[in-house]
């Protein structure tokens, strides 16, 4: 289970190390706050639109190498390309404007590819442990490997490599960090591919969501009534009856009005639904039990990802009062760089707490249940964020950053356990 999660650990190492540096790198390269946040948002827009398509294609894949591994490999290549573009954007382009554009492209590509890569990774884990006693354990290990990846990633960025011989030889802090990340990711990707034994997908094993009986019922509810001849005949009879009672609000005319309204609403909703983007259609047709999990998971990740993205910049500017826009050797720029490195130590503690919490989360679920475990874990995050904003002291802020690891450990275990159990119970009920 540890080796299967090696590539997940590699993705997280690159994610944590890169995004503790990317916002400061964008600011120091010449991006202002609004363009920087726009660049960081574009990759997530691509994720919203394309990850469901990738997941659907992976589910339908008949590749002889398996359903998940080809997608993991392809997206991993994009991760590696982006990690070359980001530190070497100035060498690969001509002029300041070209350098900024290339850096933005590299950040967007990395943001999309590393997030998209986790989708087939998580599906691979679920596939290999479905209907086994290791369902819960595999995602606990997943959470621990994610946290371990964060520890390694933040440790790499927290250390000052500029004074070392290797760091100076490669070309400074940024280039050394990204070169190291590239090598680590390649090794961990090969480890997962060496141990993952994935069988090719056959037609009778289809997991296409359109074949899900729960979903099929929900889809049928928004189809037009053109095929419902009995309903049409009944509707015509009702309308003919009500013409004799034009001004009467009796039960029959009211019923005919409801049927007529229902006919038009269903036709209109069907037309609107058919023109929606596929990710939105997928969201609207997922089973109700899964949809209830989507909304809290969405807001939970929105908070945690925002914290991970901006924490180092927050420490550099709000705690250390540095300025990333000033030249390299100025005092305030030095304060900012020092704050960024100290922020990396806070994020490292965040991952340590997360990996410890993931170890105990199974016992918590057994004692208090998943609902209380999930709610308590996310409440600690809200308390920590509010406390940081009120008292921006470096020691206190670092402590609160460590506390947010509880929420991260919760988000990387409980939802995946719930989804896996949902599919297991559904398959068990359908086989009876």
Short mmCIF file of C-alpha atoms in Angstrom, two decimals:
data_model
loop_
_atom_site.label_atom_id
_atom_site.label_comp_id
_atom_site.label_asym_id
_atom_site.label_seq_id
_atom_site.Cartn_x
_atom_site.Cartn_y
_atom_site.Cartn_z
CA UNK A 1 0.00 0.00 0.00
CA UNK A 2 2.90 2.35 0.72
CA UNK A 3 4.52 1.67 -2.65
CA UNK A 4 1.22 2.10 -4.51
CA UNK A 5 0.95 5.54 -2.93
CA UNK A 6 4.53 6.50 -3.87
CA UNK A 7 3.44 8.59 -6.87
CA UNK A 8 0.84 10.32 -4.67
CA UNK A 9 3.64 11.21 -2.29
CA UNK A 10 5.63 12.53 -5.25
CA UNK A 11 2.74 14.69 -6.46
CA UNK A 12 2.37 16.15 -2.99
CA UNK A 13 6.10 16.82 -2.63
CA UNK A 14 6.02 18.81 -5.87
CA UNK A 15 2.74 20.50 -4.96
CA UNK A 16 3.80 21.67 -1.51
CA UNK A 17 7.32 22.70 -2.49
CA UNK A 18 6.23 24.45 -5.68
CA UNK A 19 3.27 26.36 -4.31
CA UNK A 20 5.17 27.59 -1.28
CA UNK A 21 7.46 29.25 -3.86
CA UNK A 22 5.14 30.03 -6.79
CA UNK A 23 3.19 33.00 -5.33
CA UNK A 24 6.43 34.68 -4.13
CA UNK A 25 8.10 33.86 -7.48
CA UNK A 26 5.24 35.48 -9.40
CA UNK A 27 5.39 38.59 -7.23
CA UNK A 28 9.17 38.85 -7.51
CA UNK A 29 9.04 38.30 -11.29
CA UNK A 30 6.82 41.35 -11.73
CA UNK A 31 3.23 40.12 -11.37
CA UNK A 32 0.98 42.31 -9.22
CA UNK A 33 -1.60 40.82 -6.85
CA UNK A 34 -4.55 40.65 -9.29
CA UNK A 35 -2.66 39.06 -12.24
CA UNK A 36 -0.99 36.64 -9.83
CA UNK A 37 -4.31 35.42 -8.42
CA UNK A 38 -5.70 35.20 -11.95
CA UNK A 39 -2.83 32.94 -13.03
CA UNK A 40 -3.38 30.75 -9.96
CA UNK A 41 -7.10 30.52 -10.79
CA UNK A 42 -6.79 29.51 -14.46
CA UNK A 43 -5.33 26.09 -13.69
CA UNK A 44 -8.24 25.32 -11.41
CA UNK A 45 -10.73 26.33 -14.12
CA UNK A 46 -9.09 23.78 -16.43
CA UNK A 47 -9.34 21.23 -13.60
CA UNK A 48 -13.05 21.92 -13.19
CA UNK A 49 -13.68 21.42 -16.90
CA UNK A 50 -11.26 18.62 -17.76
CA UNK A 51 -10.84 16.40 -14.67
CA UNK A 52 -14.38 14.91 -15.03
CA UNK A 53 -13.59 14.26 -18.72
CA UNK A 54 -10.30 12.58 -17.76
CA UNK A 55 -12.03 10.51 -15.10
CA UNK A 56 -14.75 9.42 -17.52
CA UNK A 57 -12.17 8.54 -20.19
CA UNK A 58 -10.20 6.56 -17.62
CA UNK A 59 -13.31 4.62 -16.57
CA UNK A 60 -14.05 3.73 -20.21
CA UNK A 61 -10.45 2.98 -21.23
CA UNK A 62 -9.67 -0.39 -22.79
CA UNK A 63 -5.91 0.19 -22.81
CA UNK A 64 -3.97 -3.09 -22.37
CA UNK A 65 -1.82 -1.37 -19.73
CA UNK A 66 -4.91 -0.73 -17.60
CA UNK A 67 -7.40 2.06 -17.06
CA UNK A 68 -5.41 4.27 -14.70
CA UNK A 69 -1.67 3.93 -15.39
CA UNK A 70 -1.67 5.47 -18.92
CA UNK A 71 -3.39 8.58 -17.56
CA UNK A 72 -1.02 8.76 -14.59
CA UNK A 73 1.94 8.58 -16.96
CA UNK A 74 0.62 11.20 -19.39
CA UNK A 75 -0.26 13.70 -16.67
CA UNK A 76 3.05 13.04 -14.93
CA UNK A 77 4.88 14.08 -18.10
CA UNK A 78 3.01 17.40 -18.00
CA UNK A 79 4.04 17.82 -14.34
CA UNK A 80 7.70 17.28 -15.24
CA UNK A 81 7.57 19.67 -18.21
CA UNK A 82 6.01 22.40 -16.08
CA UNK A 83 8.66 21.96 -13.38
CA UNK A 84 11.31 22.66 -16.00
CA UNK A 85 9.50 25.72 -17.37
CA UNK A 86 8.92 27.44 -14.02
CA UNK A 87 12.52 27.85 -12.77
CA UNK A 88 14.03 28.31 -16.25
CA UNK A 89 11.38 30.63 -17.73
CA UNK A 90 13.85 33.49 -18.03
CA UNK A 91 16.37 31.31 -19.91
CA UNK A 92 13.75 29.79 -22.23
CA UNK A 93 12.27 33.11 -23.39
CA UNK A 94 13.40 36.43 -24.82
CA UNK A 95 12.50 39.68 -23.09
CA UNK A 96 10.77 40.44 -19.82
CA UNK A 97 7.23 40.11 -21.21
CA UNK A 98 7.97 36.73 -22.79
CA UNK A 99 9.49 35.57 -19.53
CA UNK A 100 6.34 36.55 -17.59
CA UNK A 101 4.08 34.81 -20.10
CA UNK A 102 6.13 31.61 -20.04
CA UNK A 103 6.20 31.61 -16.24
CA UNK A 104 2.41 31.99 -16.19
CA UNK A 105 2.02 29.12 -18.66
CA UNK A 106 4.29 26.92 -16.55
CA UNK A 107 2.32 27.67 -13.38
CA UNK A 108 -1.03 27.00 -15.08
CA UNK A 109 0.24 23.74 -16.59
CA UNK A 110 1.63 22.57 -13.26
CA UNK A 111 -1.50 23.57 -11.35
CA UNK A 112 -3.72 21.62 -13.73
CA UNK A 113 -1.54 18.54 -14.29
CA UNK A 114 -0.64 17.78 -10.68
CA UNK A 115 -4.26 18.01 -9.55
CA UNK A 116 -5.53 16.00 -12.51
CA UNK A 117 -2.89 13.32 -11.84
CA UNK A 118 -4.40 12.59 -8.43
CA UNK A 119 -7.72 11.52 -10.01
CA UNK A 120 -6.43 8.32 -11.70
CA UNK A 121 -4.13 7.75 -8.69
CA UNK A 122 -7.10 7.72 -6.30
CA UNK A 123 -9.13 5.59 -8.72
CA UNK A 124 -6.25 3.09 -8.94
CA UNK A 125 -6.21 2.71 -5.17
CA UNK A 126 -9.97 2.23 -5.07
CA UNK A 127 -9.91 -0.30 -7.92
CA UNK A 128 -7.19 -2.43 -6.36
CA UNK A 129 -8.87 -2.62 -2.93
CA UNK A 130 -12.54 -2.77 -3.92
CA UNK A 131 -14.49 -5.40 -1.98
CA UNK A 132 -11.50 -6.16 0.23
CA UNK A 133 -10.65 -5.60 3.88
CA UNK A 134 -8.09 -2.95 2.90
CA UNK A 135 -10.55 -0.31 1.64
CA UNK A 136 -10.26 1.96 4.65
CA UNK A 137 -6.58 1.24 5.22
CA UNK A 138 -5.54 2.19 1.68
CA UNK A 139 -6.90 5.72 2.05
CA UNK A 140 -5.44 6.09 5.53
CA UNK A 141 -2.08 5.21 3.97
CA UNK A 142 -2.94 7.63 1.15
CA UNK A 143 -3.45 10.43 3.67
CA UNK A 144 -0.23 9.56 5.47
CA UNK A 145 1.76 9.54 2.21
CA UNK A 146 0.22 12.88 1.22
CA UNK A 147 1.31 14.31 4.54
CA UNK A 148 4.76 12.72 4.23
CA UNK A 149 5.05 14.32 0.80
CA UNK A 150 4.18 17.66 2.31
CA UNK A 151 6.83 17.25 4.99
CA UNK A 152 9.53 16.46 2.43
CA UNK A 153 8.38 19.22 0.10
CA UNK A 154 8.25 21.92 2.74
CA UNK A 155 11.54 20.77 4.24
CA UNK A 156 13.23 21.18 0.85
CA UNK A 157 11.92 24.74 0.53
CA UNK A 158 12.50 25.72 4.17
CA UNK A 159 16.26 25.07 3.99
CA UNK A 160 18.57 27.71 2.57
CA UNK A 161 20.36 26.08 -0.37
CA UNK A 162 22.01 29.24 -1.65
CA UNK A 163 25.02 28.81 0.60
CA UNK A 164 25.64 25.20 -0.43
CA UNK A 165 27.99 24.12 -3.20
CA UNK A 166 25.26 22.17 -5.02
CA UNK A 167 22.78 25.05 -4.82
CA UNK A 168 25.33 27.49 -6.16
CA UNK A 169 26.35 25.08 -8.93
CA UNK A 170 22.78 24.57 -10.19
CA UNK A 171 21.96 28.28 -10.15
CA UNK A 172 20.41 29.31 -6.85
CA UNK A 173 17.56 28.40 -4.52
CA UNK A 174 14.69 28.20 -7.01
CA UNK A 175 16.51 26.18 -9.66
CA UNK A 176 17.97 23.77 -7.10
CA UNK A 177 14.56 23.14 -5.51
CA UNK A 178 12.77 22.44 -8.81
CA UNK A 179 15.60 20.26 -10.13
CA UNK A 180 15.48 18.21 -6.93
CA UNK A 181 11.70 17.89 -7.19
CA UNK A 182 11.96 16.62 -10.76
CA UNK A 183 14.37 13.85 -9.75
CA UNK A 184 12.30 12.80 -6.73
CA UNK A 185 9.09 12.66 -8.72
CA UNK A 186 10.62 10.49 -11.44
CA UNK A 187 11.84 7.95 -8.87
CA UNK A 188 8.50 7.73 -7.04
CA UNK A 189 6.55 7.45 -10.29
CA UNK A 190 8.69 4.46 -11.32
CA UNK A 191 8.15 2.83 -7.91
CA UNK A 192 4.36 2.94 -8.25
CA UNK A 193 4.49 1.64 -11.82
CA UNK A 194 6.71 -1.23 -10.68
CA UNK A 195 4.24 -2.51 -8.05
CA UNK A 196 0.84 -1.64 -9.58
CA UNK A 197 -0.63 -4.73 -11.23
CA UNK A 198 -3.63 -3.39 -13.12
CA UNK A 199 -5.69 -5.67 -15.38
CA UNK A 200 -7.09 -4.36 -18.68
CA UNK A 201 -10.69 -3.19 -18.50
CA UNK A 202 -13.24 -5.47 -20.16
CA UNK A 203 -16.74 -4.70 -21.40
CA UNK A 204 -18.53 -6.66 -18.65
CA UNK A 205 -16.65 -4.67 -15.97
CA UNK A 206 -17.90 -1.28 -17.15
CA UNK A 207 -18.07 1.32 -14.42
CA UNK A 208 -19.52 4.02 -16.65
CA UNK A 209 -21.70 6.25 -14.54
CA UNK A 210 -24.47 6.13 -17.15
CA UNK A 211 -24.98 2.45 -16.23
CA UNK A 212 -25.50 3.26 -12.59
CA UNK A 213 -29.18 2.48 -11.87
CA UNK A 214 -29.43 5.29 -9.31
CA UNK A 215 -28.19 7.83 -11.77
CA UNK A 216 -30.30 6.45 -14.61
CA UNK A 217 -33.42 7.08 -12.60
CA UNK A 218 -32.39 10.66 -11.91
CA UNK A 219 -31.60 11.23 -15.60
CA UNK A 220 -34.98 9.89 -16.62
CA UNK A 221 -36.68 12.41 -14.38
CA UNK A 222 -35.50 15.30 -16.51
CA UNK A 223 -36.32 13.82 -19.89
CA UNK A 224 -39.18 15.25 -21.97
CA UNK A 225 -42.59 13.54 -21.83
CA UNK A 226 -42.75 12.85 -25.59
CA UNK A 227 -42.60 9.09 -24.95
CA UNK A 228 -45.27 9.10 -22.23
CA UNK A 229 -48.35 8.53 -24.45
CA UNK A 230 -50.67 7.80 -21.55
CA UNK A 231 -49.73 11.10 -19.92
CA UNK A 232 -50.42 12.96 -23.19
CA UNK A 233 -53.82 11.32 -23.61
CA UNK A 234 -54.70 12.12 -20.04
CA UNK A 235 -53.49 15.70 -20.50
CA UNK A 236 -55.66 16.15 -23.63
CA UNK A 237 -58.73 14.81 -21.85
CA UNK A 238 -58.15 17.14 -18.93
CA UNK A 239 -57.73 20.19 -21.19
CA UNK A 240 -60.95 19.33 -23.13
CA UNK A 241 -62.86 19.04 -19.89
CA UNK A 242 -61.65 22.36 -18.55
CA UNK A 243 -62.80 24.27 -21.68
CA UNK A 244 -66.40 23.86 -20.41
CA UNK A 245 -65.44 25.46 -17.11
CA UNK A 246 -63.31 28.34 -18.33
CA UNK A 247 -63.78 30.53 -15.30
CA UNK A 248 -64.15 27.75 -12.75
CA UNK A 249 -61.26 26.83 -10.42
CA UNK A 250 -62.47 23.33 -9.73
CA UNK A 251 -60.17 20.38 -9.04
CA UNK A 252 -60.07 19.11 -12.62
CA UNK A 253 -58.97 22.42 -14.16
CA UNK A 254 -56.34 22.88 -11.48
CA UNK A 255 -55.04 19.37 -12.13
CA UNK A 256 -54.88 20.06 -15.87
CA UNK A 257 -52.93 23.23 -15.20
CA UNK A 258 -50.44 21.29 -13.12
CA UNK A 259 -50.00 18.66 -15.84
CA UNK A 260 -49.54 21.31 -18.50
CA UNK A 261 -46.98 23.17 -16.35
CA UNK A 262 -45.18 19.93 -15.65
CA UNK A 263 -44.98 19.20 -19.39
CA UNK A 264 -43.44 22.56 -20.25
CA UNK A 265 -41.07 22.59 -17.27
CA UNK A 266 -39.75 19.12 -18.07
CA UNK A 267 -39.22 19.97 -21.73
CA UNK A 268 -37.48 23.23 -20.85
CA UNK A 269 -35.30 21.60 -18.20
CA UNK A 270 -34.30 18.84 -20.61
CA UNK A 271 -33.21 21.37 -23.23
CA UNK A 272 -31.27 23.43 -20.68
CA UNK A 273 -29.65 20.31 -19.21
CA UNK A 274 -28.47 19.07 -22.63
CA UNK A 275 -26.56 22.33 -23.22
CA UNK A 276 -24.77 22.38 -19.88
CA UNK A 277 -21.03 21.53 -19.74
CA UNK A 278 -20.35 17.87 -18.98
CA UNK A 279 -18.89 18.52 -15.48
CA UNK A 280 -22.06 20.38 -14.51
CA UNK A 281 -24.27 17.60 -15.90
CA UNK A 282 -22.22 15.04 -13.96
CA UNK A 283 -22.62 17.09 -10.78
CA UNK A 284 -26.39 17.32 -11.24
CA UNK A 285 -26.83 13.60 -11.89
CA UNK A 286 -24.65 12.08 -9.18
CA UNK A 287 -26.52 10.03 -6.58
CA UNK A 288 -28.03 12.05 -3.76
CA UNK A 289 -25.85 10.39 -1.11
CA UNK A 290 -22.66 11.39 -2.97
CA UNK A 291 -23.98 14.90 -3.75
CA UNK A 292 -24.39 15.59 -0.03
CA UNK A 293 -20.66 14.94 0.38
CA UNK A 294 -19.65 17.20 -2.53
CA UNK A 295 -20.66 20.52 -0.96
CA UNK A 296 -18.81 20.33 2.37
CA UNK A 297 -15.83 18.81 0.57
CA UNK A 298 -15.84 21.74 -1.88
CA UNK A 299 -15.78 24.39 0.85
CA UNK A 300 -13.28 22.42 2.91
CA UNK A 301 -10.76 22.19 0.07
CA UNK A 302 -11.38 25.83 -0.89
CA UNK A 303 -10.23 26.85 2.57
CA UNK A 304 -7.27 24.49 2.86
CA UNK A 305 -5.95 25.17 -0.65
CA UNK A 306 -6.23 28.92 -0.11
CA UNK A 307 -4.28 28.58 3.12
CA UNK A 308 -1.54 26.49 1.48
CA UNK A 309 -1.23 28.93 -1.42
CA UNK A 310 -0.96 32.18 0.50
CA UNK A 311 0.47 31.24 3.87
CA UNK A 312 4.13 31.84 2.97
CA UNK A 313 3.27 35.18 1.37
CA UNK A 314 1.20 36.06 4.46
CA UNK A 315 4.14 35.35 6.76
CA UNK A 316 6.53 37.28 4.51
CA UNK A 317 4.35 40.39 4.32
CA UNK A 318 1.98 40.45 7.32
CA UNK A 319 4.28 38.88 9.94
CA UNK A 320 7.77 39.88 8.75
CA UNK A 321 6.63 43.10 7.04
CA UNK A 322 8.75 42.37 3.96
CA UNK A 323 8.22 43.59 0.40
CA UNK A 324 8.60 41.17 -2.56
CA UNK A 325 8.62 43.95 -5.16
CA UNK A 326 11.90 45.50 -3.99
CA UNK A 327 15.33 44.54 -5.45
CA UNK A 328 17.10 41.42 -4.26
CA UNK A 329 19.63 42.91 -1.82
CA UNK A 330 17.35 45.38 0.01
CA UNK A 331 16.43 44.95 3.68
CA UNK A 332 12.67 44.58 3.18
CA UNK A 333 13.18 42.06 0.40
CA UNK A 334 15.41 40.08 2.76
CA UNK A 335 12.66 40.18 5.41
CA UNK A 336 10.18 38.85 2.86
CA UNK A 337 12.41 35.96 1.76
CA UNK A 338 13.07 35.05 5.39
CA UNK A 339 9.32 35.12 6.08
CA UNK A 340 8.67 32.80 3.15
CA UNK A 341 11.18 30.27 4.52
CA UNK A 342 9.69 30.53 8.01
CA UNK A 343 6.25 30.00 6.48
CA UNK A 344 7.55 26.76 4.98
CA UNK A 345 8.41 25.55 8.50
CA UNK A 346 4.82 26.26 9.55
CA UNK A 347 3.51 24.28 6.59
CA UNK A 348 5.92 21.46 7.45
CA UNK A 349 4.39 21.25 10.95
CA UNK A 350 0.97 21.35 9.28
CA UNK A 351 1.92 18.13 7.46
CA UNK A 352 3.41 16.50 10.57
CA UNK A 353 0.14 17.02 12.45
CA UNK A 354 -1.78 15.75 9.42
CA UNK A 355 0.16 12.49 9.21
CA UNK A 356 -0.22 11.90 12.97
CA UNK A 357 -3.94 12.64 12.78
CA UNK A 358 -4.38 10.29 9.82
CA UNK A 359 -2.86 7.51 11.92
CA UNK A 360 -5.56 7.94 14.61
CA UNK A 361 -8.53 8.83 12.39
CA UNK A 362 -9.73 5.21 12.08
CA UNK A 363 -9.97 4.93 15.87
CA UNK A 364 -11.85 8.24 16.05
CA UNK A 365 -14.32 7.08 13.41
CA UNK A 366 -14.95 3.86 15.35
CA UNK A 367 -15.59 5.78 18.59
CA UNK A 368 -17.53 8.88 17.53
CA UNK A 369 -18.55 8.18 13.92
CA UNK A 370 -17.61 9.76 10.61
CA UNK A 371 -19.92 12.77 10.89
CA UNK A 372 -18.48 14.05 14.17
CA UNK A 373 -14.93 13.25 13.06
CA UNK A 374 -15.39 15.25 9.86
CA UNK A 375 -17.13 18.21 11.53
CA UNK A 376 -14.60 18.45 14.38
CA UNK A 377 -11.65 18.28 12.00
CA UNK A 378 -12.96 21.13 9.84
CA UNK A 379 -13.90 23.26 12.87
CA UNK A 380 -10.26 23.32 13.99
CA UNK A 381 -9.35 24.88 10.65
CA UNK A 382 -11.83 27.74 11.04
CA UNK A 383 -10.58 28.46 14.56
CA UNK A 384 -6.94 28.47 13.42
CA UNK A 385 -7.61 30.85 10.49
CA UNK A 386 -9.46 33.34 12.70
CA UNK A 387 -6.73 33.21 15.35
CA UNK A 388 -3.97 33.93 12.78
CA UNK A 389 -5.80 36.98 11.48
CA UNK A 390 -6.27 38.37 14.99
CA UNK A 391 -2.73 37.81 16.31
CA UNK A 392 -0.02 37.67 13.57
CA UNK A 393 2.88 36.68 15.81
CA UNK A 394 5.38 34.29 14.19
CA UNK A 395 5.31 31.69 16.99
CA UNK A 396 1.54 31.81 17.36
CA UNK A 397 0.98 31.74 13.58
CA UNK A 398 3.29 28.72 13.24
CA UNK A 399 1.33 26.90 15.98
CA UNK A 400 -1.97 27.63 14.24
CA UNK A 401 -0.50 26.46 10.93
CA UNK A 402 0.32 23.15 12.61
CA UNK A 403 -3.28 22.90 13.90
CA UNK A 404 -4.65 23.15 10.34
CA UNK A 405 -3.09 19.74 9.68
CA UNK A 406 -6.10 18.19 11.44
CA UNK A 407 -8.41 19.53 8.73
CA UNK A 408 -6.05 18.37 5.98
CA UNK A 409 -5.89 14.89 7.46
CA UNK A 410 -9.68 14.84 7.64
CA UNK A 411 -10.16 15.89 4.01
CA UNK A 412 -7.74 13.26 2.72
CA UNK A 413 -9.36 10.33 4.56
CA UNK A 414 -13.04 10.63 5.49
CA UNK A 415 -14.54 11.58 2.08
CA UNK A 416 -12.64 8.83 0.25
CA UNK A 417 -13.64 6.23 2.83
CA UNK A 418 -17.30 7.29 2.44
CA UNK A 419 -17.24 7.11 -1.37
CA UNK A 420 -15.54 3.70 -1.37
CA UNK A 421 -18.04 2.34 1.16
CA UNK A 422 -20.90 3.74 -0.92
CA UNK A 423 -19.77 1.88 -4.04
CA UNK A 424 -19.05 -1.30 -2.09
CA UNK A 425 -22.52 -1.35 -0.50
CA UNK A 426 -24.15 -0.60 -3.85
CA UNK A 427 -22.32 -3.46 -5.57
CA UNK A 428 -23.14 -5.79 -2.70
CA UNK A 429 -26.85 -4.92 -2.89
CA UNK A 430 -26.94 -5.31 -6.68
CA UNK A 431 -25.31 -8.76 -6.52
CA UNK A 432 -27.95 -10.14 -4.13
#
